[in-house]
PDB file of C-alpha atoms in Angstrom:
ATOM      1  CA  UNK A 234      92.743 132.103 124.589  1.00 92.00           C
ATOM      2  CA  UNK A 235      89.869 130.192 126.174  1.00 94.00           C
ATOM      3  CA  UNK A 236      90.682 126.621 125.137  1.00 94.00           C
ATOM      4  CA  UNK A 237      93.953 125.392 123.636  1.00 93.00           C
ATOM      5  CA  UNK A 238      94.102 122.798 120.824  1.00 91.00           C
ATOM      6  CA  UNK A 239      93.988 119.247 122.140  1.00 91.00           C
ATOM      7  CA  UNK A 240      91.502 120.057 124.902  1.00 92.00           C
ATOM      8  CA  UNK A 241      88.709 117.527 125.367  1.00 91.00           C
ATOM      9  CA  UNK A 242      85.314 119.228 125.429  1.00 93.00           C
ATOM     10  CA  UNK A 243      83.610 118.094 128.605  1.00 94.00           C
ATOM     11  CA  UNK A 244      80.940 119.906 130.616  1.00 97.00           C
ATOM     12  CA  UNK A 245      83.137 122.804 131.902  1.00 97.00           C
ATOM     13  CA  UNK A 246      84.618 123.427 128.457  1.00 97.00           C
ATOM     14  CA  UNK A 247      81.166 123.404 126.912  1.00 97.00           C
ATOM     15  CA  UNK A 248      80.073 126.014 129.456  1.00 98.00           C
ATOM     16  CA  UNK A 249      83.032 128.214 128.449  1.00 97.00           C
ATOM     17  CA  UNK A 250      82.134 127.922 124.758  1.00 97.00           C
ATOM     18  CA  UNK A 251      78.493 128.699 125.425  1.00 97.00           C
ATOM     19  CA  UNK A 252      79.337 131.731 127.556  1.00 97.00           C
ATOM     20  CA  UNK A 253      81.650 133.053 124.829  1.00 97.00           C
ATOM     21  CA  UNK A 254      78.899 132.341 122.254  1.00 97.00           C
ATOM     22  CA  UNK A 255      81.237 130.087 120.279  1.00 95.00           C
ATOM     23  CA  UNK A 256      78.548 127.980 118.669  1.00 94.00           C
ATOM     24  CA  UNK A 257      80.899 126.297 116.194  1.00 94.00           C
ATOM     25  CA  UNK A 258      84.454 125.100 116.832  1.00 93.00           C
ATOM     26  CA  UNK A 259      86.662 122.721 114.802  1.00 93.00           C
ATOM     27  CA  UNK A 260      87.004 119.339 116.478  1.00 92.00           C
ATOM     28  CA  UNK A 261      88.373 115.890 115.770  1.00 91.00           C
ATOM     29  CA  UNK A 262      85.617 113.414 115.059  1.00 90.00           C
ATOM     30  CA  UNK A 263      85.550 110.055 116.802  1.00 93.00           C
ATOM     31  CA  UNK A 264      87.960 107.530 115.298  1.00 95.00           C
ATOM     32  CA  UNK A 265      86.323 104.551 113.596  1.00 96.00           C
ATOM     33  CA  UNK A 266      88.073 101.332 114.678  1.00 98.00           C
ATOM     34  CA  UNK A 267      87.325  98.069 112.874  1.00 98.00           C
ATOM     35  CA  UNK A 268      87.782  94.914 114.973  1.00 98.00           C
ATOM     36  CA  UNK A 269      87.822  91.287 113.908  1.00 97.00           C
ATOM     37  CA  UNK A 270      89.159  87.979 115.218  1.00 96.00           C
ATOM     38  CA  UNK A 271      90.826  85.256 113.153  1.00 94.00           C
ATOM     39  CA  UNK A 272      90.821  81.511 113.623  1.00 92.00           C
ATOM     40  CA  UNK A 273      88.851  78.433 112.580  1.00 92.00           C
ATOM     41  CA  UNK A 274      88.761  77.406 116.247  1.00 93.00           C
ATOM     42  CA  UNK A 275      86.722  80.435 117.350  1.00 95.00           C
ATOM     43  CA  UNK A 276      82.998  80.613 118.067  1.00 96.00           C
ATOM     44  CA  UNK A 277      80.880  83.509 119.299  1.00 95.00           C
ATOM     45  CA  UNK A 278      79.546  83.500 122.893  1.00 94.00           C
ATOM     46  CA  UNK A 279      76.062  82.480 121.745  1.00 94.00           C
ATOM     47  CA  UNK A 280      77.291  79.362 119.907  1.00 95.00           C
ATOM     48  CA  UNK A 281      77.666  75.908 121.410  1.00 94.00           C
ATOM     49  CA  UNK A 282      81.192  74.820 122.243  1.00 93.00           C
ATOM     50  CA  UNK A 283      82.621  71.693 120.653  1.00 94.00           C
ATOM     51  CA  UNK A 284      85.957  69.887 121.019  1.00 95.00           C
ATOM     52  CA  UNK A 285      88.788  72.044 119.725  1.00 93.00           C
ATOM     53  CA  UNK A 286      86.720  75.234 119.807  1.00 94.00           C
ATOM     54  CA  UNK A 287      87.264  78.435 121.840  1.00 93.00           C
ATOM     55  CA  UNK A 288      84.983  81.365 122.609  1.00 94.00           C
ATOM     56  CA  UNK A 289      86.067  84.610 120.957  1.00 96.00           C
ATOM     57  CA  UNK A 290      86.395  86.981 123.918  1.00 95.00           C
ATOM     58  CA  UNK A 291      88.869  89.385 122.289  1.00 96.00           C
ATOM     59  CA  UNK A 292      86.398  91.088 120.005  1.00 96.00           C
ATOM     60  CA  UNK A 293      84.018  91.904 122.841  1.00 96.00           C
ATOM     61  CA  UNK A 294      86.739  93.025 125.256  1.00 96.00           C
ATOM     62  CA  UNK A 295      88.290  95.368 122.690  1.00 97.00           C
ATOM     63  CA  UNK A 296      84.890  96.720 121.647  1.00 97.00           C
ATOM     64  CA  UNK A 297      84.003  97.692 125.211  1.00 96.00           C
ATOM     65  CA  UNK A 298      87.459  99.154 125.908  1.00 96.00           C
ATOM     66  CA  UNK A 299      87.353 101.398 122.835  1.00 96.00           C
ATOM     67  CA  UNK A 300      83.713 102.430 123.311  1.00 96.00           C
ATOM     68  CA  UNK A 301      84.402 103.445 126.924  1.00 94.00           C
ATOM     69  CA  UNK A 302      87.226 105.668 125.673  1.00 92.00           C
ATOM     70  CA  UNK A 303      84.990 107.468 123.202  1.00 92.00           C
ATOM     71  CA  UNK A 304      86.010 105.732 119.980  1.00 96.00           C
ATOM     72  CA  UNK A 305      83.594 104.160 117.503  1.00 97.00           C
ATOM     73  CA  UNK A 306      84.189 100.393 117.367  1.00 97.00           C
ATOM     74  CA  UNK A 307      83.007  98.430 114.327  1.00 97.00           C
ATOM     75  CA  UNK A 308      82.775  94.699 115.007  1.00 96.00           C
ATOM     76  CA  UNK A 309      83.413  92.628 111.880  1.00 97.00           C
ATOM     77  CA  UNK A 310      83.053  89.197 113.459  1.00 96.00           C
ATOM     78  CA  UNK A 311      85.215  86.098 113.123  1.00 96.00           C
ATOM     79  CA  UNK A 312      87.266  85.537 109.964  1.00 95.00           C
ATOM     80  CA  UNK A 313      88.389  81.958 109.205  1.00 92.00           C
ATOM     81  CA  UNK A 314      92.042  80.954 108.638  1.00 88.00           C
ATOM     82  CA  UNK A 315      91.655  81.323 104.911  1.00 89.00           C
ATOM     83  CA  UNK A 316      93.839  83.636 102.832  1.00 90.00           C
ATOM     84  CA  UNK A 317      91.030  84.736 100.540  1.00 93.00           C
ATOM     85  CA  UNK A 318      88.637  85.485 103.424  1.00 93.00           C
ATOM     86  CA  UNK A 319      91.321  87.361 105.357  1.00 94.00           C
ATOM     87  CA  UNK A 320      92.301  89.390 102.295  1.00 95.00           C
ATOM     88  CA  UNK A 321      88.694  90.429 101.756  1.00 96.00           C
ATOM     89  CA  UNK A 322      88.176  91.292 105.446  1.00 96.00           C
ATOM     90  CA  UNK A 323      91.363  93.354 105.771  1.00 96.00           C
ATOM     91  CA  UNK A 324      90.803  95.185 102.476  1.00 95.00           C
ATOM     92  CA  UNK A 325      87.272  96.127 103.496  1.00 95.00           C
ATOM     93  CA  UNK A 326      88.334  97.216 106.983  1.00 96.00           C
ATOM     94  CA  UNK A 327      91.217  99.368 105.707  1.00 95.00           C
ATOM     95  CA  UNK A 328      88.891 101.064 103.216  1.00 93.00           C
ATOM     96  CA  UNK A 329      86.249 102.015 105.790  1.00 92.00           C
ATOM     97  CA  UNK A 330      88.010 102.609 109.138  1.00 96.00           C
ATOM     98  CA  UNK A 331      90.731 104.852 110.531  1.00 95.00           C
ATOM     99  CA  UNK A 332      92.294 102.016 112.530  1.00 97.00           C
ATOM    100  CA  UNK A 333      91.988  98.241 112.190  1.00 98.00           C
ATOM    101  CA  UNK A 334      92.508  95.766 115.045  1.00 98.00           C
ATOM    102  CA  UNK A 335      92.740  92.047 114.378  1.00 96.00           C
ATOM    103  CA  UNK A 336      93.534  89.341 116.908  1.00 95.00           C
ATOM    104  CA  UNK A 337      95.283  86.112 116.032  1.00 90.00           C
ATOM    105  CA  UNK A 338      97.078  85.125 112.850  1.00 80.00           C
ATOM    106  CA  UNK A 339     100.240  87.130 113.511  1.00 67.00           C
ATOM    107  CA  UNK A 340     102.598  84.453 114.854  1.00 64.00           C
ATOM    108  CA  UNK A 341     104.432  81.694 113.019  1.00 58.00           C
ATOM    109  CA  UNK A 342     101.671  79.135 112.574  1.00 61.00           C
ATOM    110  CA  UNK A 343     100.946  77.374 109.279  1.00 50.00           C
ATOM    111  CA  UNK A 344      97.862  79.523 108.682  1.00 52.00           C
ATOM    112  CA  UNK A 345      99.161  82.940 109.740  1.00 66.00           C
ATOM    113  CA  UNK A 346      98.672  84.952 106.568  1.00 80.00           C
ATOM    114  CA  UNK A 347      98.317  88.436 108.030  1.00 85.00           C
ATOM    115  CA  UNK A 348     101.718  89.968 107.185  1.00 85.00           C
ATOM    116  CA  UNK A 349     101.694  88.590 103.629  1.00 88.00           C
ATOM    117  CA  UNK A 350      98.215  89.995 103.025  1.00 93.00           C
ATOM    118  CA  UNK A 351      99.171  93.398 104.433  1.00 94.00           C
ATOM    119  CA  UNK A 352     102.003  93.580 101.917  1.00 92.00           C
ATOM    120  CA  UNK A 353      99.795  92.393  99.047  1.00 93.00           C
ATOM    121  CA  UNK A 354      97.297  95.168  99.840  1.00 94.00           C
ATOM    122  CA  UNK A 355      99.970  97.870  99.805  1.00 93.00           C
ATOM    123  CA  UNK A 356     100.530  98.172 103.528  1.00 94.00           C
ATOM    124  CA  UNK A 357     103.947  98.904 105.017  1.00 94.00           C
ATOM    125  CA  UNK A 358     104.794  96.735 108.008  1.00 94.00           C
ATOM    126  CA  UNK A 359     106.602  98.810 110.647  1.00 95.00           C
ATOM    127  CA  UNK A 360     106.659  96.265 113.502  1.00 94.00           C
ATOM    128  CA  UNK A 361     106.422  92.480 113.355  1.00 91.00           C
ATOM    129  CA  UNK A 362     107.103  91.609 117.010  1.00 92.00           C
ATOM    130  CA  UNK A 363     107.940  93.257 120.315  1.00 95.00           C
ATOM    131  CA  UNK A 364     110.200  91.998 123.103  1.00 95.00           C
ATOM    132  CA  UNK A 365     107.529  91.882 125.789  1.00 96.00           C
ATOM    133  CA  UNK A 366     105.743  89.152 127.746  1.00 94.00           C
ATOM    134  CA  UNK A 367     102.873  88.676 127.211  1.00 94.00           C
ATOM    135  CA  UNK A 368     102.325  90.053 123.720  1.00 92.00           C
ATOM    136  CA  UNK A 369     105.389  89.260 121.587  1.00 90.00           C
ATOM    137  CA  UNK A 370     103.605  88.648 118.233  1.00 91.00           C
ATOM    138  CA  UNK A 371     102.462  92.208 117.487  1.00 93.00           C
ATOM    139  CA  UNK A 372     102.204  93.556 113.930  1.00 94.00           C
ATOM    140  CA  UNK A 373     101.867  97.264 113.141  1.00 96.00           C
ATOM    141  CA  UNK A 374     101.352  98.437 109.561  1.00 96.00           C
ATOM    142  CA  UNK A 375     100.374 101.643 107.788  1.00 95.00           C
ATOM    143  CA  UNK A 376      98.299 102.251 104.682  1.00 95.00           C
ATOM    144  CA  UNK A 377      98.296 105.337 102.462  1.00 89.00           C
ATOM    145  CA  UNK A 378      94.892 105.933 100.893  1.00 77.00           C
ATOM    146  CA  UNK A 379      95.565 109.120  98.934  1.00 66.00           C
ATOM    147  CA  UNK A 380      94.142 112.533  99.710  1.00 54.00           C
ATOM    148  CA  UNK A 381      90.592 111.320 100.356  1.00 52.00           C
ATOM    149  CA  UNK A 382      88.679 108.086 100.587  1.00 46.00           C
ATOM    150  CA  UNK A 383      85.874 108.422  98.036  1.00 48.00           C
ATOM    151  CA  UNK A 384      83.641 105.916  99.834  1.00 48.00           C
ATOM    152  CA  UNK A 385      84.073 107.715 103.168  1.00 48.00           C
ATOM    153  CA  UNK A 386      85.149 111.355 102.535  1.00 47.00           C
ATOM    154  CA  UNK A 387      85.488 112.049 106.258  1.00 49.00           C
ATOM    155  CA  UNK A 388      88.290 109.477 106.629  1.00 52.00           C
ATOM    156  CA  UNK A 389      91.880 110.652 106.860  1.00 55.00           C
ATOM    157  CA  UNK A 390      94.335 109.669 104.144  1.00 66.00           C
ATOM    158  CA  UNK A 391      96.057 107.069 106.328  1.00 89.00           C
ATOM    159  CA  UNK A 392      94.933 103.895 108.089  1.00 95.00           C
ATOM    160  CA  UNK A 393      96.828 102.221 110.917  1.00 96.00           C
ATOM    161  CA  UNK A 394      96.675  98.456 111.318  1.00 97.00           C
ATOM    162  CA  UNK A 395      97.402  96.548 114.539  1.00 97.00           C
ATOM    163  CA  UNK A 396      97.648  92.772 114.396  1.00 95.00           C
ATOM    164  CA  UNK A 397      97.309  91.726 118.037  1.00 95.00           C
ATOM    165  CA  UNK A 398      98.117  88.307 119.533  1.00 93.00           C
ATOM    166  CA  UNK A 399      95.286  85.826 119.812  1.00 92.00           C
ATOM    167  CA  UNK A 400      95.735  85.022 123.513  1.00 92.00           C
ATOM    168  CA  UNK A 401      93.215  87.202 125.359  1.00 92.00           C
ATOM    169  CA  UNK A 402      95.562  88.649 127.988  1.00 94.00           C
ATOM    170  CA  UNK A 403      98.235  89.358 125.363  1.00 94.00           C
ATOM    171  CA  UNK A 404      95.684  91.143 123.194  1.00 95.00           C
ATOM    172  CA  UNK A 405      94.604  93.444 126.021  1.00 95.00           C
ATOM    173  CA  UNK A 406      98.157  94.122 127.218  1.00 95.00           C
ATOM    174  CA  UNK A 407      99.200  95.156 123.698  1.00 96.00           C
ATOM    175  CA  UNK A 408      96.084  97.275 123.349  1.00 96.00           C
ATOM    176  CA  UNK A 409      96.689  99.087 126.648  1.00 96.00           C
ATOM    177  CA  UNK A 410     100.407  99.547 125.971  1.00 96.00           C
ATOM    178  CA  UNK A 411     100.525 100.407 122.265  1.00 96.00           C
ATOM    179  CA  UNK A 412      97.084 100.849 120.678  1.00 97.00           C
ATOM    180  CA  UNK A 413      95.402 103.184 123.160  1.00 96.00           C
ATOM    181  CA  UNK A 414      98.205 105.812 123.106  1.00 95.00           C
ATOM    182  CA  UNK A 415      98.198 105.735 119.288  1.00 95.00           C
ATOM    183  CA  UNK A 416      94.435 106.252 119.158  1.00 96.00           C
ATOM    184  CA  UNK A 417      94.628 109.104 121.653  1.00 94.00           C
ATOM    185  CA  UNK A 418      97.314 110.804 119.590  1.00 94.00           C
ATOM    186  CA  UNK A 419      95.299 110.371 116.389  1.00 93.00           C
ATOM    187  CA  UNK A 420      92.317 111.891 118.196  1.00 92.00           C
ATOM    188  CA  UNK A 421      94.163 115.197 118.543  1.00 92.00           C
ATOM    189  CA  UNK A 422      94.854 115.126 122.278  1.00 91.00           C
ATOM    190  CA  UNK A 423      97.608 117.383 123.603  1.00 87.00           C
ATOM    191  CA  UNK A 424     101.074 115.709 123.760  1.00 84.00           C
ATOM    192  CA  UNK A 425     100.959 115.388 127.542  1.00 86.00           C
ATOM    193  CA  UNK A 426      97.580 113.636 127.409  1.00 88.00           C
ATOM    194  CA  UNK A 427      97.897 110.832 124.889  1.00 91.00           C
ATOM    195  CA  UNK A 428     100.968 108.909 126.086  1.00 89.00           C
ATOM    196  CA  UNK A 429     100.821 105.902 128.425  1.00 93.00           C
ATOM    197  CA  UNK A 430     100.801 106.886 132.104  1.00 93.00           C
ATOM    198  CA  UNK A 431     103.318 105.196 134.397  1.00 96.00           C
ATOM    199  CA  UNK A 432     103.556 105.571 138.176  1.00 97.00           C
ATOM    200  CA  UNK A 433     105.983 104.270 140.778  1.00 97.00           C
ATOM    201  CA  UNK A 434     104.217 101.858 143.100  1.00 98.00           C
ATOM    202  CA  UNK A 435     105.242  99.819 146.125  1.00 97.00           C
ATOM    203  CA  UNK A 436     104.689  96.064 145.723  1.00 96.00           C
ATOM    204  CA  UNK A 437     102.785  94.217 148.395  1.00 94.00           C
ATOM    205  CA  UNK A 438     103.856  90.805 147.045  1.00 95.00           C
ATOM    206  CA  UNK A 439     106.854  89.335 145.256  1.00 94.00           C
ATOM    207  CA  UNK A 440     106.932  89.747 141.474  1.00 95.00           C
ATOM    208  CA  UNK A 441     108.832  87.250 139.316  1.00 92.00           C
ATOM    209  CA  UNK A 442     109.976  87.388 135.695  1.00 91.00           C
ATOM    210  CA  UNK A 443     111.967  84.921 133.535  1.00 87.00           C
ATOM    211  CA  UNK A 444     113.948  87.866 132.148  1.00 83.00           C
ATOM    212  CA  UNK A 445     114.969  88.193 128.478  1.00 87.00           C
ATOM    213  CA  UNK A 446     111.876  90.261 127.659  1.00 93.00           C
ATOM    214  CA  UNK A 447     110.120  93.189 129.299  1.00 95.00           C
ATOM    215  CA  UNK A 448     107.461  91.523 131.446  1.00 96.00           C
ATOM    216  CA  UNK A 449     104.015  92.881 132.319  1.00 96.00           C
ATOM    217  CA  UNK A 450     102.275  91.598 135.448  1.00 96.00           C
ATOM    218  CA  UNK A 451      98.638  92.513 135.857  1.00 96.00           C
ATOM    219  CA  UNK A 452      96.980  93.496 139.098  1.00 96.00           C
ATOM    220  CA  UNK A 453      95.406  96.337 141.060  1.00 96.00           C
ATOM    221  CA  UNK A 454      96.697  99.819 141.872  1.00 96.00           C
ATOM    222  CA  UNK A 455      95.713 101.426 145.176  1.00 94.00           C
ATOM    223  CA  UNK A 456      96.559 104.889 146.462  1.00 94.00           C
ATOM    224  CA  UNK A 457      97.348 104.519 150.179  1.00 94.00           C
ATOM    225  CA  UNK A 458      98.291 107.634 152.196  1.00 94.00           C
ATOM    226  CA  UNK A 459      99.501 109.326 149.026  1.00 94.00           C
ATOM    227  CA  UNK A 460     101.622 106.348 147.889  1.00 96.00           C
ATOM    228  CA  UNK A 461     100.691 104.036 145.040  1.00 97.00           C
ATOM    229  CA  UNK A 462     100.645 100.343 145.941  1.00 97.00           C
ATOM    230  CA  UNK A 463     100.507  97.449 143.490  1.00 97.00           C
ATOM    231  CA  UNK A 464      98.789  94.141 144.227  1.00 96.00           C
ATOM    232  CA  UNK A 465      99.393  91.441 141.580  1.00 95.00           C
ATOM    233  CA  UNK A 466      96.445  89.310 140.562  1.00 94.00           C
ATOM    234  CA  UNK A 467      96.253  86.023 142.416  1.00 89.00           C
ATOM    235  CA  UNK A 468      96.705  82.746 140.575  1.00 86.00           C
ATOM    236  CA  UNK A 469      98.526  82.042 137.345  1.00 85.00           C
ATOM    237  CA  UNK A 470      99.822  84.932 135.244  1.00 87.00           C
ATOM    238  CA  UNK A 471      99.145  83.072 131.998  1.00 84.00           C
ATOM    239  CA  UNK A 472      98.330  84.891 128.762  1.00 82.00           C
ATOM    240  CA  UNK A 473      95.723  82.276 127.824  1.00 77.00           C
ATOM    241  CA  UNK A 474      93.948  82.498 131.199  1.00 78.00           C
ATOM    242  CA  UNK A 475      91.988  85.714 131.573  1.00 84.00           C
ATOM    243  CA  UNK A 476      89.944  84.827 134.663  1.00 88.00           C
ATOM    244  CA  UNK A 477      92.213  86.725 137.071  1.00 90.00           C
ATOM    245  CA  UNK A 478      92.379  89.701 134.683  1.00 91.00           C
ATOM    246  CA  UNK A 479      89.075  91.022 136.093  1.00 90.00           C
ATOM    247  CA  UNK A 480      89.387  94.368 137.917  1.00 91.00           C
ATOM    248  CA  UNK A 481      92.891  94.988 136.550  1.00 94.00           C
ATOM    249  CA  UNK A 482      93.893  98.643 136.970  1.00 96.00           C
ATOM    250  CA  UNK A 483      97.668  98.428 136.485  1.00 97.00           C
ATOM    251  CA  UNK A 484     100.441  96.489 134.776  1.00 97.00           C
ATOM    252  CA  UNK A 485     103.731  96.234 136.660  1.00 97.00           C
ATOM    253  CA  UNK A 486     106.644  96.482 134.245  1.00 97.00           C
ATOM    254  CA  UNK A 487     109.771  94.408 134.902  1.00 96.00           C
ATOM    255  CA  UNK A 488     112.726  95.241 132.609  1.00 94.00           C
ATOM    256  CA  UNK A 489     114.497  92.361 130.814  1.00 93.00           C
ATOM    257  CA  UNK A 490     117.364  92.465 133.325  1.00 90.00           C
ATOM    258  CA  UNK A 491     115.022  92.320 136.342  1.00 89.00           C
ATOM    259  CA  UNK A 492     113.930  88.834 137.355  1.00 90.00           C
ATOM    260  CA  UNK A 493     112.276  89.707 140.631  1.00 92.00           C
ATOM    261  CA  UNK A 494     110.863  92.481 142.818  1.00 94.00           C
ATOM    262  CA  UNK A 495     110.556  91.856 146.553  1.00 96.00           C
ATOM    263  CA  UNK A 496     107.609  92.984 148.701  1.00 96.00           C
ATOM    264  CA  UNK A 497     108.098  96.603 149.767  1.00 96.00           C
ATOM    265  CA  UNK A 498     110.227  97.482 146.751  1.00 97.00           C
ATOM    266  CA  UNK A 499     109.014  99.929 144.103  1.00 97.00           C
ATOM    267  CA  UNK A 500     108.181  99.079 140.512  1.00 97.00           C
ATOM    268  CA  UNK A 501     107.000 101.054 137.504  1.00 97.00           C
ATOM    269  CA  UNK A 502     103.310 100.425 136.800  1.00 98.00           C
ATOM    270  CA  UNK A 503     101.300 101.264 133.702  1.00 97.00           C
ATOM    271  CA  UNK A 504      97.886 102.607 134.668  1.00 96.00           C
ATOM    272  CA  UNK A 505      95.094 101.097 132.581  1.00 93.00           C
ATOM    273  CA  UNK A 506      91.437 101.969 132.167  1.00 76.00           C
ATOM    274  CA  UNK A 507      89.115 100.175 134.544  1.00 60.00           C
TER     275      UNK A 507
END
């Protein structure tokens, strides 16, 4: 055996295949991931801001994250808080992509239609919220499309839908924690390669949590003399404020029963792409 199933074909693996004159091997194609944002308050970065409006950063952040990981992102733009428009957008995305990511519209607001529409379109909602901070309003649903999609024969029979929170930090935390491992698994990676990677790291500052929910604190991971160290981002750890999210390489995880970690103590940290 030269290469086991689940092996990513990089330069060394390609050299092995060429040497063995294996000019054709079965592979998993790149997953197609449709991305759209919901909300009447959103504008694209090239539009002028007005009172009550916000720039849609989620779509661009998720697009870059997925592209860097080798997936094929499909940006579908901003969808207004309108049931008919959302129904059309979700139906089209489910029919043409392997995975759909939406941000916003999954909490308890007056115009949050996502879960109702998923049910109307034949989707089965598996998760409607998670006990984490930030990122509580997370929806996960599955769609069965039959043996083949006639419009896109290369698509698998199933489509996975993730309704992410609208707050930008919450959207990225949920993507790092839940979406990325799912996409890696669907891409055919070996079992020891697709799961989230956690390390024990020593804190160089105090970490605080209100408890009740599993809390994620973003910051930087450093390897110092063979020991991981975690440095939380300075400033407010607010899910609506993404300024101090830049250069994040780890998320410290505080269990619901843990309200604080002192400097010098160790904490579990989720490594994230950077």
